[in-house]
Amino acid sequence: MTRNKIALVTGGSRGLGRNMAISLAKKGIDVILTYNSNKEEADLVVSSIQSLGQRATAFQLNTGDVSSFDSFIKQLTSHLQEQTGQPNIDFLINNAGTALYAAFTDTTEEQFDTVYNIHYKGVFFLTQKVLPYMNNGGRIINISSGLARFAFTGSSAYGSMKGAIEVLTRYLAKELGPRGIAANVVAPGAIETDFGGGHVRDDKETNAHIASVTALGRVGLPDDIGGVVAFLCTEEARWINGQRIEVSGGMNL
């Protein structure tokens, strides 16, 4: 039996993660996705991927709770061993995240720790725990943000965590090169999803402002992002490594 390549997408039940998971499936890649709380949405994504002829499974995971990672890895690898005859994956897409809109002077330690655990510490240690089960020649794609390049008032904690992820990605590319594993960053601009309570999508003033500072004249959509992530998991992208690819339509140029 020929084994398809397998991608693990965190936060794959909605928004950008959902689009990434489906875009990967369209490339002939099987998908394991995680969700934090919305099992129904995750199951719908699984069904969509299966309708494309690919295998898909969803597991619950709070990516901000490092103490839960060992049991998740055991669940993941046992499932893969049973389904494919080996416990390994090929691609890791660290997408799961939550928004924080707070002025620097108003950001609490609790808010800071929540963002740090999800957007940096969780990514660092989940990647570390997945690596023994990643095939040589695999790919790691970390999701950053345009907010690591330009500053919007109210995103100091979130933006700086994404900046840390971009530096970490270069270190991953350097240290994992001997295994043929490439690591890259995809940094979306502002996208119309329910992220952050749908702030970009539903607030007309915010939406219009973002469109006005974007060279292509509109706010981004999930469909603008997933295909780029999927491309980075193809053979054509094999020589892209240690790079930050911003997918923002030319925002704040």
PDB file of C-alpha atoms in Angstrom:
ATOM      1  CA  MET A   1       0.000   0.000   0.000  1.00  0.00           C
ATOM      2  CA  THR A   2       1.356   3.429  -0.958  1.00  0.00           C
ATOM      3  CA  ARG A   3       1.449   5.786   1.964  1.00  0.00           C
ATOM      4  CA  ASN A   4       0.422   9.398   1.416  1.00  0.00           C
ATOM      5  CA  LYS A   5       2.345  12.228   3.018  1.00  0.00           C
ATOM      6  CA  ILE A   6       0.729  13.343   6.285  1.00  0.00           C
ATOM      7  CA  ALA A   7       0.394  16.872   7.676  1.00  0.00           C
ATOM      8  CA  LEU A   8      -0.423  17.871  11.243  1.00  0.00           C
ATOM      9  CA  VAL A   9      -2.272  21.201  11.367  1.00  0.00           C
ATOM     10  CA  THR A  10      -2.932  22.768  14.766  1.00  0.00           C
ATOM     11  CA  GLY A  11      -6.052  24.866  15.082  1.00  0.00           C
ATOM     12  CA  GLY A  12      -7.527  23.303  11.966  1.00  0.00           C
ATOM     13  CA  SER A  13     -11.241  23.505  12.754  1.00  0.00           C
ATOM     14  CA  ARG A  14     -11.940  27.015  11.480  1.00  0.00           C
ATOM     15  CA  GLY A  15     -10.607  30.102   9.737  1.00  0.00           C
ATOM     16  CA  LEU A  16      -7.135  29.903   8.279  1.00  0.00           C
ATOM     17  CA  GLY A  17      -6.414  26.457   9.750  1.00  0.00           C
ATOM     18  CA  ARG A  18      -9.483  25.007   8.079  1.00  0.00           C
ATOM     19  CA  ASN A  19      -8.429  26.479   4.751  1.00  0.00           C
ATOM     20  CA  MET A  20      -4.876  25.168   5.172  1.00  0.00           C
ATOM     21  CA  ALA A  21      -6.107  21.662   5.976  1.00  0.00           C
ATOM     22  CA  ILE A  22      -8.386  21.527   2.932  1.00  0.00           C
ATOM     23  CA  SER A  23      -5.702  23.046   0.670  1.00  0.00           C
ATOM     24  CA  LEU A  24      -3.251  20.363   1.805  1.00  0.00           C
ATOM     25  CA  ALA A  25      -5.811  17.656   1.041  1.00  0.00           C
ATOM     26  CA  LYS A  26      -6.224  19.070  -2.464  1.00  0.00           C
ATOM     27  CA  LYS A  27      -2.482  18.420  -2.917  1.00  0.00           C
ATOM     28  CA  GLY A  28      -3.009  14.728  -2.091  1.00  0.00           C
ATOM     29  CA  ILE A  29      -1.799  15.043   1.502  1.00  0.00           C
ATOM     30  CA  ASP A  30      -3.570  13.315   4.407  1.00  0.00           C
ATOM     31  CA  VAL A  31      -4.338  15.570   7.365  1.00  0.00           C
ATOM     32  CA  ILE A  32      -4.399  15.317  11.129  1.00  0.00           C
ATOM     33  CA  LEU A  33      -5.924  18.455  12.593  1.00  0.00           C
ATOM     34  CA  THR A  34      -6.333  19.667  16.138  1.00  0.00           C
ATOM     35  CA  TYR A  35      -9.080  21.745  17.690  1.00  0.00           C
ATOM     36  CA  ASN A  36      -9.309  23.379  21.086  1.00  0.00           C
ATOM     37  CA  SER A  37     -13.043  23.184  21.857  1.00  0.00           C
ATOM     38  CA  ASN A  38     -15.161  23.049  18.702  1.00  0.00           C
ATOM     39  CA  LYS A  39     -15.402  19.354  17.863  1.00  0.00           C
ATOM     40  CA  GLU A  40     -18.390  19.834  15.550  1.00  0.00           C
ATOM     41  CA  GLU A  41     -16.498  22.260  13.311  1.00  0.00           C
ATOM     42  CA  ALA A  42     -13.445  19.974  13.344  1.00  0.00           C
ATOM     43  CA  ASP A  43     -15.583  17.008  12.280  1.00  0.00           C
ATOM     44  CA  LEU A  44     -16.964  19.055   9.368  1.00  0.00           C
ATOM     45  CA  VAL A  45     -13.416  19.756   8.190  1.00  0.00           C
ATOM     46  CA  VAL A  46     -12.597  16.035   8.458  1.00  0.00           C
ATOM     47  CA  SER A  47     -15.661  15.242   6.321  1.00  0.00           C
ATOM     48  CA  SER A  48     -14.636  17.843   3.740  1.00  0.00           C
ATOM     49  CA  ILE A  49     -11.159  16.339   3.473  1.00  0.00           C
ATOM     50  CA  GLN A  50     -12.507  12.798   3.232  1.00  0.00           C
ATOM     51  CA  SER A  51     -14.812  13.914   0.418  1.00  0.00           C
ATOM     52  CA  LEU A  52     -11.655  14.932  -1.465  1.00  0.00           C
ATOM     53  CA  GLY A  53     -10.381  11.353  -1.164  1.00  0.00           C
ATOM     54  CA  GLN A  54      -7.828  11.965   1.592  1.00  0.00           C
ATOM     55  CA  ARG A  55      -7.626  10.591   5.103  1.00  0.00           C
ATOM     56  CA  ALA A  56      -8.314  12.981   7.960  1.00  0.00           C
ATOM     57  CA  THR A  57      -8.706  12.807  11.727  1.00  0.00           C
ATOM     58  CA  ALA A  58      -9.254  15.468  14.386  1.00  0.00           C
ATOM     59  CA  PHE A  59      -7.837  15.421  17.926  1.00  0.00           C
ATOM     60  CA  GLN A  60      -8.498  17.813  20.772  1.00  0.00           C
ATOM     61  CA  LEU A  61      -5.444  19.792  21.864  1.00  0.00           C
ATOM     62  CA  ASN A  62      -4.915  22.965  23.859  1.00  0.00           C
ATOM     63  CA  THR A  63      -1.643  24.171  22.326  1.00  0.00           C
ATOM     64  CA  GLY A  64      -1.085  26.485  25.288  1.00  0.00           C
ATOM     65  CA  ASP A  65      -0.906  23.559  27.744  1.00  0.00           C
ATOM     66  CA  VAL A  66       2.528  21.987  27.348  1.00  0.00           C
ATOM     67  CA  SER A  67       1.724  19.403  30.043  1.00  0.00           C
ATOM     68  CA  SER A  68      -0.845  17.831  27.703  1.00  0.00           C
ATOM     69  CA  PHE A  69       1.585  17.285  24.823  1.00  0.00           C
ATOM     70  CA  ASP A  70       2.920  13.868  25.837  1.00  0.00           C
ATOM     71  CA  SER A  71      -0.565  12.332  25.946  1.00  0.00           C
ATOM     72  CA  PHE A  72      -1.434  14.009  22.628  1.00  0.00           C
ATOM     73  CA  ILE A  73       1.711  12.629  20.957  1.00  0.00           C
ATOM     74  CA  LYS A  74       0.891   9.152  22.286  1.00  0.00           C
ATOM     75  CA  GLN A  75      -2.664   9.414  20.920  1.00  0.00           C
ATOM     76  CA  LEU A  76      -1.412  10.733  17.574  1.00  0.00           C
ATOM     77  CA  THR A  77       1.326   8.155  17.034  1.00  0.00           C
ATOM     78  CA  SER A  78      -0.860   5.244  18.132  1.00  0.00           C
ATOM     79  CA  HIS A  79      -3.508   6.317  15.627  1.00  0.00           C
ATOM     80  CA  LEU A  80      -0.965   6.657  12.827  1.00  0.00           C
ATOM     81  CA  GLN A  81       0.652   3.324  13.640  1.00  0.00           C
ATOM     82  CA  GLU A  82      -2.738   1.655  13.426  1.00  0.00           C
ATOM     83  CA  GLN A  83      -3.819   3.464  10.249  1.00  0.00           C
ATOM     84  CA  THR A  84      -0.571   3.543   8.248  1.00  0.00           C
ATOM     85  CA  GLY A  85       1.795   1.045   9.871  1.00  0.00           C
ATOM     86  CA  GLN A  86       4.154   3.732  11.164  1.00  0.00           C
ATOM     87  CA  PRO A  87       3.852   6.595  13.673  1.00  0.00           C
ATOM     88  CA  ASN A  88       5.421   9.358  11.585  1.00  0.00           C
ATOM     89  CA  ILE A  89       4.205  12.540   9.930  1.00  0.00           C
ATOM     90  CA  ASP A  90       5.812  14.630   7.191  1.00  0.00           C
ATOM     91  CA  PHE A  91       4.614  18.182   7.767  1.00  0.00           C
ATOM     92  CA  LEU A  92       3.873  20.249  10.879  1.00  0.00           C
ATOM     93  CA  ILE A  93       1.874  23.456  10.526  1.00  0.00           C
ATOM     94  CA  ASN A  94       1.862  25.428  13.787  1.00  0.00           C
ATOM     95  CA  ASN A  95      -1.252  27.494  13.176  1.00  0.00           C
ATOM     96  CA  ALA A  96      -3.315  27.431  16.387  1.00  0.00           C
ATOM     97  CA  GLY A  97      -3.702  30.826  17.970  1.00  0.00           C
ATOM     98  CA  THR A  98      -5.840  33.383  19.700  1.00  0.00           C
ATOM     99  CA  ALA A  99      -5.989  37.148  19.422  1.00  0.00           C
ATOM    100  CA  LEU A 100      -5.180  39.755  22.068  1.00  0.00           C
ATOM    101  CA  TYR A 101      -6.149  43.372  21.515  1.00  0.00           C
ATOM    102  CA  ALA A 102      -4.802  45.425  24.409  1.00  0.00           C
ATOM    103  CA  ALA A 103      -2.684  48.559  24.694  1.00  0.00           C
ATOM    104  CA  PHE A 104       0.837  47.959  26.009  1.00  0.00           C
ATOM    105  CA  THR A 105       0.066  49.915  29.185  1.00  0.00           C
ATOM    106  CA  ASP A 106      -3.106  47.879  29.821  1.00  0.00           C
ATOM    107  CA  THR A 107      -1.810  44.365  29.072  1.00  0.00           C
ATOM    108  CA  THR A 108      -1.955  42.198  32.191  1.00  0.00           C
ATOM    109  CA  GLU A 109       0.502  39.496  33.144  1.00  0.00           C
ATOM    110  CA  GLU A 110      -2.276  36.932  32.773  1.00  0.00           C
ATOM    111  CA  GLN A 111      -3.021  38.097  29.215  1.00  0.00           C
ATOM    112  CA  PHE A 112       0.681  38.075  28.390  1.00  0.00           C
ATOM    113  CA  ASP A 113       1.163  34.550  29.735  1.00  0.00           C
ATOM    114  CA  THR A 114      -1.827  33.246  27.759  1.00  0.00           C
ATOM    115  CA  VAL A 115      -0.469  34.636  24.486  1.00  0.00           C
ATOM    116  CA  TYR A 116       3.056  33.467  25.305  1.00  0.00           C
ATOM    117  CA  ASN A 117       1.933  29.914  26.101  1.00  0.00           C
ATOM    118  CA  ILE A 118      -0.080  29.553  22.889  1.00  0.00           C
ATOM    119  CA  HIS A 119       2.005  31.500  20.408  1.00  0.00           C
ATOM    120  CA  TYR A 120       5.559  30.787  21.533  1.00  0.00           C
ATOM    121  CA  LYS A 121       6.062  28.242  24.316  1.00  0.00           C
ATOM    122  CA  GLY A 122       3.467  25.863  22.894  1.00  0.00           C
ATOM    123  CA  VAL A 123       4.927  26.077  19.389  1.00  0.00           C
ATOM    124  CA  PHE A 124       8.464  25.559  20.715  1.00  0.00           C
ATOM    125  CA  PHE A 125       7.698  22.435  22.734  1.00  0.00           C
ATOM    126  CA  LEU A 126       5.082  20.857  20.474  1.00  0.00           C
ATOM    127  CA  THR A 127       7.584  21.051  17.623  1.00  0.00           C
ATOM    128  CA  GLN A 128      10.246  19.534  19.879  1.00  0.00           C
ATOM    129  CA  LYS A 129       7.950  16.628  20.785  1.00  0.00           C
ATOM    130  CA  VAL A 130       6.799  16.030  17.196  1.00  0.00           C
ATOM    131  CA  LEU A 131      10.326  15.973  15.731  1.00  0.00           C
ATOM    132  CA  PRO A 132      11.186  12.367  16.698  1.00  0.00           C
ATOM    133  CA  TYR A 133       8.133  11.343  14.644  1.00  0.00           C
ATOM    134  CA  MET A 134       8.807  13.585  11.650  1.00  0.00           C
ATOM    135  CA  ASN A 135      10.228  11.916   8.565  1.00  0.00           C
ATOM    136  CA  ASN A 136      13.537  13.197   7.254  1.00  0.00           C
ATOM    137  CA  GLY A 137      12.881  15.617   4.428  1.00  0.00           C
ATOM    138  CA  GLY A 138       9.802  16.965   6.192  1.00  0.00           C
ATOM    139  CA  ARG A 139       8.633  20.551   6.535  1.00  0.00           C
ATOM    140  CA  ILE A 140       7.749  22.817   9.436  1.00  0.00           C
ATOM    141  CA  ILE A 141       5.594  25.850   8.708  1.00  0.00           C
ATOM    142  CA  ASN A 142       5.073  28.348  11.498  1.00  0.00           C
ATOM    143  CA  ILE A 143       2.323  30.924  11.177  1.00  0.00           C
ATOM    144  CA  SER A 144       3.314  34.469  12.057  1.00  0.00           C
ATOM    145  CA  SER A 145       1.617  37.761  11.239  1.00  0.00           C
ATOM    146  CA  GLY A 146       2.146  41.000   9.390  1.00  0.00           C
ATOM    147  CA  LEU A 147       2.151  42.480  12.903  1.00  0.00           C
ATOM    148  CA  ALA A 148       5.715  41.222  13.340  1.00  0.00           C
ATOM    149  CA  ARG A 149       6.779  43.640  10.555  1.00  0.00           C
ATOM    150  CA  PHE A 150       4.503  46.636  11.125  1.00  0.00           C
ATOM    151  CA  ALA A 151       2.891  47.907  14.314  1.00  0.00           C
ATOM    152  CA  PHE A 152      -0.812  48.400  15.008  1.00  0.00           C
ATOM    153  CA  THR A 153      -1.734  49.899  18.372  1.00  0.00           C
ATOM    154  CA  GLY A 154      -2.988  47.190  20.717  1.00  0.00           C
ATOM    155  CA  SER A 155      -0.946  44.245  19.459  1.00  0.00           C
ATOM    156  CA  SER A 156       2.349  44.606  21.336  1.00  0.00           C
ATOM    157  CA  ALA A 157       2.224  41.203  23.076  1.00  0.00           C
ATOM    158  CA  TYR A 158       0.840  39.271  20.113  1.00  0.00           C
ATOM    159  CA  GLY A 159       3.118  40.937  17.553  1.00  0.00           C
ATOM    160  CA  SER A 160       6.257  40.436  19.607  1.00  0.00           C
ATOM    161  CA  MET A 161       5.459  36.734  20.162  1.00  0.00           C
ATOM    162  CA  LYS A 162       5.147  36.350  16.395  1.00  0.00           C
ATOM    163  CA  GLY A 163       8.507  38.077  16.016  1.00  0.00           C
ATOM    164  CA  ALA A 164       9.973  35.464  18.354  1.00  0.00           C
ATOM    165  CA  ILE A 165       8.458  32.692  16.204  1.00  0.00           C
ATOM    166  CA  GLU A 166      10.167  34.137  13.126  1.00  0.00           C
ATOM    167  CA  VAL A 167      13.583  34.025  14.818  1.00  0.00           C
ATOM    168  CA  LEU A 168      12.901  30.512  16.136  1.00  0.00           C
ATOM    169  CA  THR A 169      12.052  29.355  12.618  1.00  0.00           C
ATOM    170  CA  ARG A 170      15.491  30.354  11.333  1.00  0.00           C
ATOM    171  CA  TYR A 171      17.084  28.374  14.142  1.00  0.00           C
ATOM    172  CA  LEU A 172      14.938  25.361  13.291  1.00  0.00           C
ATOM    173  CA  ALA A 173      16.008  25.619   9.654  1.00  0.00           C
ATOM    174  CA  LYS A 174      19.656  25.717  10.709  1.00  0.00           C
ATOM    175  CA  GLU A 175      19.545  22.905  13.261  1.00  0.00           C
ATOM    176  CA  LEU A 176      17.282  20.546  11.308  1.00  0.00           C
ATOM    177  CA  GLY A 177      19.051  20.982   7.975  1.00  0.00           C
ATOM    178  CA  PRO A 178      21.090  17.787   8.471  1.00  0.00           C
ATOM    179  CA  ARG A 179      17.789  15.864   8.485  1.00  0.00           C
ATOM    180  CA  GLY A 180      16.619  17.581   5.319  1.00  0.00           C
ATOM    181  CA  ILE A 181      13.787  19.273   7.231  1.00  0.00           C
ATOM    182  CA  ALA A 182      12.955  22.766   5.984  1.00  0.00           C
ATOM    183  CA  ALA A 183      11.346  25.361   8.282  1.00  0.00           C
ATOM    184  CA  ASN A 184       9.581  28.471   7.032  1.00  0.00           C
ATOM    185  CA  VAL A 185       7.209  31.183   8.197  1.00  0.00           C
ATOM    186  CA  VAL A 186       3.969  32.213   6.533  1.00  0.00           C
ATOM    187  CA  ALA A 187       2.883  35.631   7.804  1.00  0.00           C
ATOM    188  CA  PRO A 188      -0.699  36.529   6.841  1.00  0.00           C
ATOM    189  CA  GLY A 189      -1.840  40.116   6.795  1.00  0.00           C
ATOM    190  CA  ALA A 190      -5.275  41.018   8.148  1.00  0.00           C
ATOM    191  CA  ILE A 191      -7.775  38.315   7.144  1.00  0.00           C
ATOM    192  CA  GLU A 192     -11.584  38.172   7.300  1.00  0.00           C
ATOM    193  CA  THR A 193     -12.224  35.305   9.738  1.00  0.00           C
ATOM    194  CA  ASP A 194     -13.809  34.959  13.182  1.00  0.00           C
ATOM    195  CA  PHE A 195     -10.307  35.355  14.698  1.00  0.00           C
ATOM    196  CA  GLY A 196     -10.404  37.903  17.507  1.00  0.00           C
ATOM    197  CA  GLY A 197     -14.183  37.864  17.494  1.00  0.00           C
ATOM    198  CA  GLY A 198     -14.342  38.646  13.791  1.00  0.00           C
ATOM    199  CA  HIS A 199     -12.828  42.095  14.373  1.00  0.00           C
ATOM    200  CA  VAL A 200     -11.301  42.520  10.890  1.00  0.00           C
ATOM    201  CA  ARG A 201     -14.298  41.001   9.124  1.00  0.00           C
ATOM    202  CA  ASP A 202     -17.145  42.682  11.000  1.00  0.00           C
ATOM    203  CA  ASP A 203     -15.860  46.138  11.970  1.00  0.00           C
ATOM    204  CA  LYS A 204     -16.497  48.237   8.858  1.00  0.00           C
ATOM    205  CA  GLU A 205     -14.086  51.000   9.856  1.00  0.00           C
ATOM    206  CA  THR A 206     -11.241  48.530  10.518  1.00  0.00           C
ATOM    207  CA  ASN A 207     -11.976  46.648   7.296  1.00  0.00           C
ATOM    208  CA  ALA A 208     -11.985  49.835   5.219  1.00  0.00           C
ATOM    209  CA  HIS A 209      -8.745  51.079   6.796  1.00  0.00           C
ATOM    210  CA  ILE A 210      -6.918  47.810   6.117  1.00  0.00           C
ATOM    211  CA  ALA A 211      -8.124  47.799   2.517  1.00  0.00           C
ATOM    212  CA  SER A 212      -6.867  51.374   2.133  1.00  0.00           C
ATOM    213  CA  VAL A 213      -3.305  50.487   3.222  1.00  0.00           C
ATOM    214  CA  THR A 214      -3.142  47.294   1.133  1.00  0.00           C
ATOM    215  CA  ALA A 215      -1.694  47.570  -2.364  1.00  0.00           C
ATOM    216  CA  LEU A 216      -4.241  45.145  -3.813  1.00  0.00           C
ATOM    217  CA  GLY A 217      -7.050  47.183  -2.276  1.00  0.00           C
ATOM    218  CA  ARG A 218      -8.929  44.704  -0.087  1.00  0.00           C
ATOM    219  CA  VAL A 219      -8.733  42.694   3.119  1.00  0.00           C
ATOM    220  CA  GLY A 220      -7.419  39.141   2.860  1.00  0.00           C
ATOM    221  CA  LEU A 221      -9.566  36.003   2.819  1.00  0.00           C
ATOM    222  CA  PRO A 222      -8.745  32.504   4.107  1.00  0.00           C
ATOM    223  CA  ASP A 223      -8.475  31.289   0.502  1.00  0.00           C
ATOM    224  CA  ASP A 224      -5.536  33.660   0.057  1.00  0.00           C
ATOM    225  CA  ILE A 225      -3.475  31.797   2.664  1.00  0.00           C
ATOM    226  CA  GLY A 226      -4.111  28.041   2.643  1.00  0.00           C
ATOM    227  CA  GLY A 227      -2.716  27.452  -0.824  1.00  0.00           C
ATOM    228  CA  VAL A 228       0.591  29.089   0.102  1.00  0.00           C
ATOM    229  CA  VAL A 229       0.984  26.770   3.092  1.00  0.00           C
ATOM    230  CA  ALA A 230       0.109  23.775   0.917  1.00  0.00           C
ATOM    231  CA  PHE A 231       2.627  24.862  -1.719  1.00  0.00           C
ATOM    232  CA  LEU A 232       5.399  24.911   0.901  1.00  0.00           C
ATOM    233  CA  CYS A 233       4.666  21.217   1.494  1.00  0.00           C
ATOM    234  CA  THR A 234       5.188  20.302  -2.172  1.00  0.00           C
ATOM    235  CA  GLU A 235       8.316  19.076  -3.915  1.00  0.00           C
ATOM    236  CA  GLU A 236       8.433  22.328  -5.916  1.00  0.00           C
ATOM    237  CA  ALA A 237       9.102  24.240  -2.661  1.00  0.00           C
ATOM    238  CA  ARG A 238      11.961  21.988  -1.537  1.00  0.00           C
ATOM    239  CA  TRP A 239      14.631  24.725  -1.742  1.00  0.00           C
ATOM    240  CA  ILE A 240      12.723  27.321   0.298  1.00  0.00           C
ATOM    241  CA  ASN A 241      14.140  27.258   3.801  1.00  0.00           C
ATOM    242  CA  GLY A 242      14.458  29.661   6.714  1.00  0.00           C
ATOM    243  CA  GLN A 243      12.258  32.209   4.972  1.00  0.00           C
ATOM    244  CA  ARG A 244       9.477  34.567   6.023  1.00  0.00           C
ATOM    245  CA  ILE A 245       6.764  34.711   3.376  1.00  0.00           C
ATOM    246  CA  GLU A 246       4.277  37.481   4.039  1.00  0.00           C
ATOM    247  CA  VAL A 247       0.898  36.910   2.394  1.00  0.00           C
ATOM    248  CA  SER A 248      -0.815  40.253   2.885  1.00  0.00           C
ATOM    249  CA  GLY A 249      -1.636  41.656  -0.543  1.00  0.00           C
ATOM    250  CA  GLY A 250       1.025  44.290  -0.021  1.00  0.00           C
ATOM    251  CA  MET A 251      -0.092  45.698   3.312  1.00  0.00           C
ATOM    252  CA  ASN A 252       1.740  48.761   4.657  1.00  0.00           C
ATOM    253  CA  LEU A 253       4.394  48.732   1.936  1.00  0.00           C
TER     254      LEU A 253
END
